[in-house]
PDB file of C-alpha atoms and ligand atoms in Angstrom:
ATOM      1  CA  MET A   1      56.570  61.220 126.551  1.00 50.00           C
ATOM      2  CA  PRO A   2      60.006  62.212 125.158  1.00 53.00           C
ATOM      3  CA  SER A   3      62.230  59.204 125.452  1.00 62.00           C
ATOM      4  CA  ALA A   4      65.721  59.181 127.070  1.00 65.00           C
ATOM      5  CA  ARG A   5      67.032  58.844 123.761  1.00 67.00           C
ATOM      6  CA  TRP A   6      65.455  61.466 122.466  1.00 63.00           C
ATOM      7  CA  ALA A   7      66.811  63.818 125.158  1.00 64.00           C
ATOM      8  CA  GLU A   8      70.072  62.422 124.518  1.00 66.00           C
ATOM      9  CA  SER A   9      70.090  63.416 120.483  1.00 63.00           C
ATOM     10  CA  ARG A  10      69.115  66.681 121.696  1.00 61.00           C
ATOM     11  CA  ILE A  11      71.723  67.427 123.907  1.00 60.00           C
ATOM     12  CA  ALA A  12      74.355  65.774 121.557  1.00 58.00           C
ATOM     13  CA  ALA A  13      72.379  68.702 118.929  1.00 56.00           C
ATOM     14  CA  LEU A  14      72.785  71.482 121.201  1.00 55.00           C
ATOM     15  CA  ALA A  15      76.463  70.613 121.926  1.00 54.00           C
ATOM     16  CA  SER A  16      77.473  70.402 118.010  1.00 53.00           C
ATOM     17  CA  PHE A  17      75.702  73.727 117.597  1.00 51.00           C
ATOM     18  CA  ARG A  18      77.901  75.385 120.314  1.00 51.00           C
ATOM     19  CA  LEU A  19      80.345  73.940 118.905  1.00 51.00           C
ATOM     20  CA  ALA A  20      79.906  75.433 115.456  1.00 49.00           C
ATOM     21  CA  ALA A  21      78.971  78.569 117.045  1.00 50.00           C
ATOM     22  CA  LEU A  22      82.311  78.891 118.840  1.00 52.00           C
ATOM     23  CA  SER A  23      84.414  77.687 116.053  1.00 51.00           C
ATOM     24  CA  LEU A  24      83.337  80.995 113.936  1.00 53.00           C
ATOM     25  CA  PRO A  25      85.885  83.791 113.931  1.00 51.00           C
ATOM     26  CA  THR A  26      84.548  86.670 116.129  1.00 49.00           C
ATOM     27  CA  MET A  27      85.597  90.054 115.755  1.00 48.00           C
ATOM     28  CA  SER A  28      88.103  89.885 118.718  1.00 77.00           C
ATOM     29  CA  ALA A  29      89.611  86.835 116.876  1.00 94.00           C
ATOM     30  CA  ILE A  30      90.472  88.640 113.657  1.00 96.00           C
ATOM     31  CA  ALA A  31      91.915  91.633 115.619  1.00 96.00           C
ATOM     32  CA  ALA A  32      93.721  89.478 117.764  1.00 96.00           C
ATOM     33  CA  ASN A  33      95.186  87.657 114.933  1.00 97.00           C
ATOM     34  CA  LEU A  34      96.239  91.085 113.010  1.00 97.00           C
ATOM     35  CA  ALA A  35      97.584  92.143 116.314  1.00 97.00           C
ATOM     36  CA  GLU A  36      99.480  88.907 116.407  1.00 97.00           C
ATOM     37  CA  ILE A  37     100.733  89.040 113.421  1.00 98.00           C
ATOM     38  CA  ASN A  38     102.187  92.184 113.292  1.00 98.00           C
ATOM     39  CA  ARG A  39     103.907  91.694 116.283  1.00 98.00           C
ATOM     40  CA  ARG A  40     105.440  88.702 114.833  1.00 98.00           C
ATOM     41  CA  ILE A  41     106.338  91.002 111.892  1.00 98.00           C
ATOM     42  CA  GLU A  42     107.950  93.606 114.086  1.00 98.00           C
ATOM     43  CA  THR A  43     109.971  90.753 115.567  1.00 97.00           C
ATOM     44  CA  ALA A  44     111.180  89.099 112.271  1.00 97.00           C
ATOM     45  CA  ARG A  45     112.317  92.576 111.272  1.00 98.00           C
ATOM     46  CA  LYS A  46     114.476  93.052 114.267  1.00 96.00           C
ATOM     47  CA  ALA A  47     116.198  89.605 113.717  1.00 95.00           C
ATOM     48  CA  ALA A  48     116.766  90.700 110.033  1.00 94.00           C
ATOM     49  CA  LEU A  49     120.083  90.887 108.946  1.00 90.00           C
ATOM     50  CA  LYS A  50     119.061  93.780 106.211  1.00 88.00           C
ATOM     51  CA  PRO A  51     114.978  94.253 106.694  1.00 93.00           C
ATOM     52  CA  ALA A  52     113.294  96.218 103.984  1.00 97.00           C
ATOM     53  CA  PRO A  53     112.626 100.057 104.612  1.00 96.00           C
ATOM     54  CA  ALA A  54     109.054  98.700 105.518  1.00 97.00           C
ATOM     55  CA  THR A  55     106.732  95.403 105.511  1.00 98.00           C
ATOM     56  CA  HIS A  56     103.442  95.380 104.756  1.00 98.00           C
ATOM     57  CA  LEU A  57     100.669  93.073 105.661  1.00 98.00           C
ATOM     58  CA  ILE A  58      98.372  92.211 102.977  1.00 98.00           C
ATOM     59  CA  ALA A  59      95.360  90.460 104.528  1.00 98.00           C
ATOM     60  CA  VAL A  60      94.512  87.538 102.473  1.00 98.00           C
ATOM     61  CA  SER A  61      90.611  87.601 102.728  1.00 98.00           C
ATOM     62  CA  LYS A  62      89.509  85.121  99.497  1.00 97.00           C
ATOM     63  CA  THR A  63      86.496  82.623 100.224  1.00 96.00           C
ATOM     64  CA  HIS A  64      85.843  84.708 103.333  1.00 96.00           C
ATOM     65  CA  PRO A  65      82.760  87.016 103.561  1.00 96.00           C
ATOM     66  CA  ALA A  66      82.798  90.913 103.526  1.00 96.00           C
ATOM     67  CA  GLU A  67      82.039  90.693 107.635  1.00 95.00           C
ATOM     68  CA  ALA A  68      85.398  89.368 108.098  1.00 96.00           C
ATOM     69  CA  VAL A  69      86.971  92.078 105.840  1.00 97.00           C
ATOM     70  CA  ARG A  70      84.989  94.934 107.801  1.00 96.00           C
ATOM     71  CA  GLU A  71      86.220  93.242 111.036  1.00 95.00           C
ATOM     72  CA  ALA A  72      90.217  93.774 110.141  1.00 97.00           C
ATOM     73  CA  LEU A  73      88.895  96.857 108.944  1.00 97.00           C
ATOM     74  CA  LEU A  74      87.522  98.332 112.633  1.00 96.00           C
ATOM     75  CA  ALA A  75      90.743  96.859 114.177  1.00 96.00           C
ATOM     76  CA  GLY A  76      92.363  99.398 111.640  1.00 97.00           C
ATOM     77  CA  HIS A  77      93.737  97.268 108.790  1.00 98.00           C
ATOM     78  CA  ARG A  78      93.619  98.782 105.509  1.00 98.00           C
ATOM     79  CA  LEU A  79      95.478  96.417 103.392  1.00 98.00           C
ATOM     80  CA  PHE A  80      94.042  93.438 101.404  1.00 98.00           C
ATOM     81  CA  GLY A  81      94.494  90.695  98.935  1.00 98.00           C
ATOM     82  CA  GLU A  82      92.449  88.804  96.491  1.00 98.00           C
ATOM     83  CA  SER A  83      93.055  86.170  94.376  1.00 98.00           C
ATOM     84  CA  LYS A  84      90.029  86.236  92.083  1.00 98.00           C
ATOM     85  CA  VAL A  85      88.331  89.491  90.069  1.00 98.00           C
ATOM     86  CA  GLN A  86      84.918  88.291  90.215  1.00 97.00           C
ATOM     87  CA  GLU A  87      84.954  87.587  94.022  1.00 98.00           C
ATOM     88  CA  ALA A  88      86.841  90.782  95.068  1.00 98.00           C
ATOM     89  CA  GLN A  89      84.120  92.612  92.644  1.00 98.00           C
ATOM     90  CA  GLY A  90      81.451  91.056  94.862  1.00 97.00           C
ATOM     91  CA  LYS A  91      83.195  92.350  98.122  1.00 97.00           C
ATOM     92  CA  PHE A  92      85.354  95.449  97.889  1.00 98.00           C
ATOM     93  CA  PRO A  93      83.764  98.159  95.865  1.00 97.00           C
ATOM     94  CA  ALA A  94      81.147  98.799  98.499  1.00 97.00           C
ATOM     95  CA  LEU A  95      83.810  98.665 101.553  1.00 98.00           C
ATOM     96  CA  LYS A  96      86.012 100.774  99.393  1.00 97.00           C
ATOM     97  CA  ALA A  97      83.674 103.803  99.361  1.00 97.00           C
ATOM     98  CA  GLU A  98      83.204 103.309 103.120  1.00 97.00           C
ATOM     99  CA  TYR A  99      86.946 103.147 103.601  1.00 98.00           C
ATOM    100  CA  PRO A 100      88.481 105.437 101.149  1.00 97.00           C
ATOM    101  CA  ASP A 101      91.997 104.654 102.352  1.00 98.00           C
ATOM    102  CA  LEU A 102      91.446 100.973 101.700  1.00 98.00           C
ATOM    103  CA  GLU A 103      94.034  99.061  99.346  1.00 98.00           C
ATOM    104  CA  LEU A 104      93.679  96.061  97.735  1.00 98.00           C
ATOM    105  CA  HIS A 105      95.969  93.847  95.761  1.00 98.00           C
ATOM    106  CA  MET A 106      95.473  91.280  93.510  1.00 98.00           C
ATOM    107  CA  ILE A 107      97.648  88.246  94.253  1.00 98.00           C
ATOM    108  CA  GLY A 108      96.091  85.328  91.877  1.00 97.00           C
ATOM    109  CA  GLY A 109      96.870  84.574  88.606  1.00 97.00           C
ATOM    110  CA  LEU A 110      95.038  86.925  86.096  1.00 97.00           C
ATOM    111  CA  GLN A 111      93.359  86.147  82.540  1.00 97.00           C
ATOM    112  CA  THR A 112      93.859  88.616  79.977  1.00 97.00           C
ATOM    113  CA  ASN A 113      90.508  89.023  79.546  1.00 97.00           C
ATOM    114  CA  LYS A 114      90.016  90.323  83.105  1.00 98.00           C
ATOM    115  CA  ALA A 115      92.700  93.260  82.526  1.00 98.00           C
ATOM    116  CA  LYS A 116      90.130  95.492  82.500  1.00 98.00           C
ATOM    117  CA  GLU A 117      88.272  94.872  85.734  1.00 98.00           C
ATOM    118  CA  ALA A 118      91.318  94.160  87.366  1.00 98.00           C
ATOM    119  CA  VAL A 119      93.037  97.347  86.763  1.00 98.00           C
ATOM    120  CA  ALA A 120      89.381  99.302  87.262  1.00 98.00           C
ATOM    121  CA  LEU A 121      89.276  97.637  91.101  1.00 98.00           C
ATOM    122  CA  PHE A 122      92.720  96.627  92.311  1.00 98.00           C
ATOM    123  CA  ASP A 123      95.691  99.307  93.244  1.00 98.00           C
ATOM    124  CA  ALA A 124      98.444  96.796  92.665  1.00 98.00           C
ATOM    125  CA  ILE A 125      98.747  93.441  90.764  1.00 98.00           C
ATOM    126  CA  HIS A 126     100.925  90.813  91.994  1.00 98.00           C
ATOM    127  CA  SER A 127     100.565  88.382  88.805  1.00 98.00           C
ATOM    128  CA  LEU A 128     102.330  89.886  85.501  1.00 98.00           C
ATOM    129  CA  ASP A 129     103.821  86.623  84.369  1.00 98.00           C
ATOM    130  CA  ARG A 130     103.729  87.247  80.850  1.00 98.00           C
ATOM    131  CA  ILE A 131     104.253  89.742  77.840  1.00 98.00           C
ATOM    132  CA  LYS A 132     100.694  89.252  76.422  1.00 98.00           C
ATOM    133  CA  LEU A 133      99.203  90.326  79.711  1.00 98.00           C
ATOM    134  CA  ALA A 134     101.750  93.271  80.201  1.00 98.00           C
ATOM    135  CA  HIS A 135      99.962  94.525  76.992  1.00 98.00           C
ATOM    136  CA  ALA A 136      96.904  93.890  77.935  1.00 98.00           C
ATOM    137  CA  LEU A 137      97.339  96.053  81.238  1.00 98.00           C
ATOM    138  CA  LYS A 138      99.115  98.356  79.368  1.00 98.00           C
ATOM    139  CA  ALA A 139      95.860  99.177  77.094  1.00 98.00           C
ATOM    140  CA  GLU A 140      93.545  99.052  80.143  1.00 98.00           C
ATOM    141  CA  CYS A 141      96.108 101.576  82.098  1.00 98.00           C
ATOM    142  CA  ASP A 142      95.723 103.982  79.311  1.00 98.00           C
ATOM    143  CA  LYS A 143      91.942 103.664  78.673  1.00 98.00           C
ATOM    144  CA  GLN A 144      91.349 104.500  82.250  1.00 98.00           C
ATOM    145  CA  GLY A 145      94.215 106.475  83.102  1.00 98.00           C
ATOM    146  CA  LYS A 146      95.543 104.426  85.763  1.00 97.00           C
ATOM    147  CA  ASN A 147      98.839 102.826  86.537  1.00 95.00           C
ATOM    148  CA  PRO A 148      99.170 100.478  89.805  1.00 97.00           C
ATOM    149  CA  ALA A 149     102.255  98.845  90.808  1.00 98.00           C
ATOM    150  CA  LEU A 150     102.776  95.946  89.283  1.00 98.00           C
ATOM    151  CA  PHE A 151     104.852  92.754  90.622  1.00 98.00           C
ATOM    152  CA  VAL A 152     106.194  90.276  88.314  1.00 98.00           C
ATOM    153  CA  GLN A 153     105.498  86.750  89.282  1.00 98.00           C
ATOM    154  CA  VAL A 154     108.162  84.353  89.334  1.00 98.00           C
ATOM    155  CA  ASN A 155     107.990  80.560  89.362  1.00 98.00           C
ATOM    156  CA  ILE A 156     110.708  80.593  91.719  1.00 98.00           C
ATOM    157  CA  GLY A 157     111.020  76.573  91.998  1.00 98.00           C
ATOM    158  CA  GLU A 158     110.272  75.867  88.284  1.00 97.00           C
ATOM    159  CA  GLU A 159     107.468  73.954  89.086  1.00 97.00           C
ATOM    160  CA  ALA A 160     105.414  72.412  85.982  1.00 95.00           C
ATOM    161  CA  GLN A 161     101.822  73.104  87.781  1.00 94.00           C
ATOM    162  CA  LYS A 162     102.509  77.072  89.025  1.00 95.00           C
ATOM    163  CA  SER A 163     102.118  79.775  87.065  1.00 94.00           C
ATOM    164  CA  GLY A 164     105.255  82.689  87.092  1.00 98.00           C
ATOM    165  CA  VAL A 165     108.025  83.375  84.490  1.00 98.00           C
ATOM    166  CA  ALA A 166     110.674  81.524  84.857  1.00 98.00           C
ATOM    167  CA  PRO A 167     113.768  82.952  87.091  1.00 98.00           C
ATOM    168  CA  LYS A 168     116.002  82.831  83.808  1.00 98.00           C
ATOM    169  CA  GLN A 169     113.355  84.717  81.893  1.00 98.00           C
ATOM    170  CA  THR A 170     112.334  87.377  84.628  1.00 98.00           C
ATOM    171  CA  LEU A 171     114.660  90.257  83.759  1.00 98.00           C
ATOM    172  CA  ALA A 172     113.806  89.957  80.319  1.00 98.00           C
ATOM    173  CA  LEU A 173     109.786  90.454  81.246  1.00 98.00           C
ATOM    174  CA  VAL A 174     110.580  93.162  83.597  1.00 98.00           C
ATOM    175  CA  GLU A 175     112.494  95.087  80.902  1.00 98.00           C
ATOM    176  CA  GLU A 176     109.733  94.664  78.154  1.00 98.00           C
ATOM    177  CA  SER A 177     107.097  95.532  80.585  1.00 98.00           C
ATOM    178  CA  ARG A 178     108.928  98.710  81.719  1.00 98.00           C
ATOM    179  CA  SER A 179     109.292  99.815  77.937  1.00 98.00           C
ATOM    180  CA  LEU A 180     105.625  99.672  77.633  1.00 98.00           C
ATOM    181  CA  GLY A 181     105.584 102.242  80.537  1.00 97.00           C
ATOM    182  CA  LEU A 182     104.363  99.782  82.881  1.00 98.00           C
ATOM    183  CA  ASN A 183     104.828 100.479  87.058  1.00 98.00           C
ATOM    184  CA  VAL A 184     106.507  97.595  87.664  1.00 98.00           C
ATOM    185  CA  GLN A 185     107.915  97.819  91.216  1.00 98.00           C
ATOM    186  CA  GLY A 186     108.605  94.182  92.384  1.00 98.00           C
ATOM    187  CA  LEU A 187     108.887  90.756  92.102  1.00 98.00           C
ATOM    188  CA  MET A 188     106.545  88.072  93.913  1.00 98.00           C
ATOM    189  CA  CYS A 189     107.162  84.230  94.467  1.00 98.00           C
ATOM    190  CA  VAL A 190     105.214  81.073  96.031  1.00 98.00           C
ATOM    191  CA  PRO A 191     107.961  79.013  96.662  1.00 98.00           C
ATOM    192  CA  PRO A 192     107.323  75.080  96.762  1.00 97.00           C
ATOM    193  CA  VAL A 193     105.188  73.936  99.481  1.00 94.00           C
ATOM    194  CA  ASP A 194     107.363  70.761 100.501  1.00 91.00           C
ATOM    195  CA  GLN A 195     110.751  72.425 100.730  1.00 95.00           C
ATOM    196  CA  ALA A 196     112.433  74.774 103.056  1.00 97.00           C
ATOM    197  CA  PRO A 197     111.637  78.249 101.345  1.00 98.00           C
ATOM    198  CA  ALA A 198     114.803  80.056 102.480  1.00 97.00           C
ATOM    199  CA  PRO A 199     116.926  79.502  99.373  1.00 98.00           C
ATOM    200  CA  TYR A 200     113.619  80.609  97.107  1.00 98.00           C
ATOM    201  CA  PHE A 201     113.250  83.731  99.319  1.00 98.00           C
ATOM    202  CA  GLY A 202     117.234  84.594  98.788  1.00 97.00           C
ATOM    203  CA  LEU A 203     116.609  83.855  95.096  1.00 98.00           C
ATOM    204  CA  LEU A 204     114.129  86.310  94.656  1.00 98.00           C
ATOM    205  CA  LYS A 205     115.603  89.030  96.398  1.00 98.00           C
ATOM    206  CA  THR A 206     118.832  88.386  94.189  1.00 98.00           C
ATOM    207  CA  LEU A 207     117.022  88.485  91.134  1.00 98.00           C
ATOM    208  CA  ALA A 208     114.822  92.137  92.087  1.00 98.00           C
ATOM    209  CA  GLU A 209     118.318  92.943  92.850  1.00 98.00           C
ATOM    210  CA  ASP A 210     119.622  92.747  89.660  1.00 97.00           C
ATOM    211  CA  ALA A 211     116.305  94.189  87.973  1.00 97.00           C
ATOM    212  CA  GLY A 212     116.576  97.393  90.298  1.00 98.00           C
ATOM    213  CA  LEU A 213     113.470  96.409  91.781  1.00 98.00           C
ATOM    214  CA  PRO A 214     112.592  97.596  95.459  1.00 98.00           C
ATOM    215  CA  LEU A 215     109.414  95.495  96.248  1.00 98.00           C
ATOM    216  CA  LEU A 216     109.477  91.978  97.258  1.00 98.00           C
ATOM    217  CA  SER A 217     106.150  90.078  97.448  1.00 98.00           C
ATOM    218  CA  MET A 218     106.777  86.687  99.575  1.00 98.00           C
ATOM    219  CA  GLY A 219     106.047  84.914 102.434  1.00 98.00           C
ATOM    220  CA  MET A 220     102.654  83.774 103.862  1.00 98.00           C
ATOM    221  CA  SER A 221     101.161  82.246 106.995  1.00 98.00           C
ATOM    222  CA  ASP A 222     103.462  79.702 107.364  1.00 97.00           C
ATOM    223  CA  ASP A 223     106.916  81.291 106.260  1.00 98.00           C
ATOM    224  CA  PHE A 224     106.476  84.769 106.354  1.00 98.00           C
ATOM    225  CA  ASP A 225     108.646  85.253 109.195  1.00 97.00           C
ATOM    226  CA  ILE A 226     111.444  83.502 107.074  1.00 97.00           C
ATOM    227  CA  ALA A 227     110.411  85.882 104.023  1.00 98.00           C
ATOM    228  CA  ILE A 228     111.018  89.170 106.179  1.00 98.00           C
ATOM    229  CA  ARG A 229     114.665  87.988 106.887  1.00 97.00           C
ATOM    230  CA  PHE A 230     115.249  88.087 103.203  1.00 97.00           C
ATOM    231  CA  GLY A 231     113.871  91.326 102.607  1.00 97.00           C
ATOM    232  CA  ALA A 232     109.986  90.897 102.237  1.00 98.00           C
ATOM    233  CA  THR A 233     108.125  94.313 101.756  1.00 98.00           C
ATOM    234  CA  HIS A 234     105.127  92.675 101.471  1.00 98.00           C
ATOM    235  CA  VAL A 235     103.695  89.273 103.252  1.00 98.00           C
ATOM    236  CA  ARG A 236     100.774  88.240 102.039  1.00 98.00           C
ATOM    237  CA  VAL A 237      98.614  86.415 105.105  1.00 98.00           C
ATOM    238  CA  GLY A 238      95.409  84.758 104.868  1.00 98.00           C
ATOM    239  CA  THR A 239      94.592  82.033 107.385  1.00 97.00           C
ATOM    240  CA  ALA A 240      96.277  83.134 110.217  1.00 97.00           C
ATOM    241  CA  ILE A 241      94.492  86.164 110.161  1.00 97.00           C
ATOM    242  CA  PHE A 242      90.755  84.692 108.892  1.00 97.00           C
ATOM    243  CA  GLY A 243      91.229  81.034 109.817  1.00 94.00           C
ATOM    244  CA  ALA A 244      90.962  78.270 107.753  1.00 92.00           C
ATOM    245  CA  ARG A 245      89.748  78.590 103.816  1.00 90.00           C
ATOM    246  CA  ASP A 246      86.374  76.640 103.101  1.00 85.00           C
ATOM    247  CA  TYR A 247      86.303  75.368  99.530  1.00 81.00           C
ATOM    248  CA  SER A 248      83.776  73.050  99.775  1.00 75.00           C
ATOM    249  CA  GLN A 249      81.215  75.577  97.542  1.00 61.00           C
ATOM    250  CA  ASP A 250      83.613  75.352  94.803  1.00 58.00           C
ATOM    251  CA  GLN A 251      83.323  72.974  92.159  1.00 44.00           C
TER     252      GLN A 251
HETATM  253  C1  LIG B   1      96.066  82.193  99.300  1.00 56.86           C
HETATM  254  C2  LIG B   1      97.354  82.828  99.277  1.00 56.86           C
HETATM  255  C3  LIG B   1      97.760  83.414 100.249  1.00 56.86           C
HETATM  256  C4  LIG B   1      97.590  83.215 101.921  1.00 56.86           C
HETATM  257  O1  LIG B   1      98.131  81.820 102.114  1.00 56.86           O
HETATM  258  P1  LIG B   1      98.067  81.545 103.550  1.00 56.86           P
HETATM  259  O2  LIG B   1      99.071  80.180 103.831  1.00 56.86           O
HETATM  260  O3  LIG B   1      96.436  81.412 103.917  1.00 56.86           O
HETATM  261  O4  LIG B   1      98.358  82.598 104.704  1.00 56.86           O
HETATM  262  C5  LIG B   1      99.208  84.091  99.818  1.00 56.86           C
HETATM  263  N1  LIG B   1      99.532  84.072  98.545  1.00 56.86           N
HETATM  264  C6  LIG B   1      98.922  83.744  97.478  1.00 56.86           C
HETATM  265  C7  LIG B   1      99.524  83.779  95.899  1.00 56.86           C
HETATM  266  C8  LIG B   1      97.842  82.845  97.813  1.00 56.86           C
HETATM  267  O5  LIG B   1      96.658  82.537  96.758  1.00 56.86           O
END
């Protein structure tokens, strides 16, 4: 006969199963999150002294499965960001075939030996941070007959562990990349995590003006409202749309 203890453990197992099921993002959760972020973007644009002519929401789907992207697509969203070429290759070719107006942006660090795959798959690349990569991208653009929009990534807080060109070297990299014939459209940054981001967004805006670049990729889940006040044209939001990321599968 089942003991009271057995029954108790069954009840506990069932309860934790139901909790796990409840914590999975449902279709309505992703759609509702997108609606909420879009609402906050409009609010921030209204509050901004000089908002950009348009602010685009890049839904950052890294670590999340294709089904999560599909739910965003069903909610009408079309612009996505990924950090790794290989992961994006696993998810997006099929979705792009199904949704021809899907736009995919590369937002993570790019190795020169991945330039070929990156140019083939992405509509824009936010991580141009060195002249060697500019040459590799140029060679692939010529081969593939493409010219994706590029953002030069600036290490705006001059942090040792972060990629990106130093603020002082930004104009030179923009000029060199342009003279190669690359389609440099903007600047991108990720401010230091432990500081107020506003001064860094302001600095990126100034650098972009100096370089004559119209696009500004800045602002994530925690600070996109502030970035918009400084003229962000592209905000990159992951967690606030798709939920927390699980890196436990990584080595
Ligand atoms: C992961 C990532 C984001 C999204 O971050 P959230 O805090 O989840 O919104 C934005 N930009 C870059 C470069 C990223 O790597």
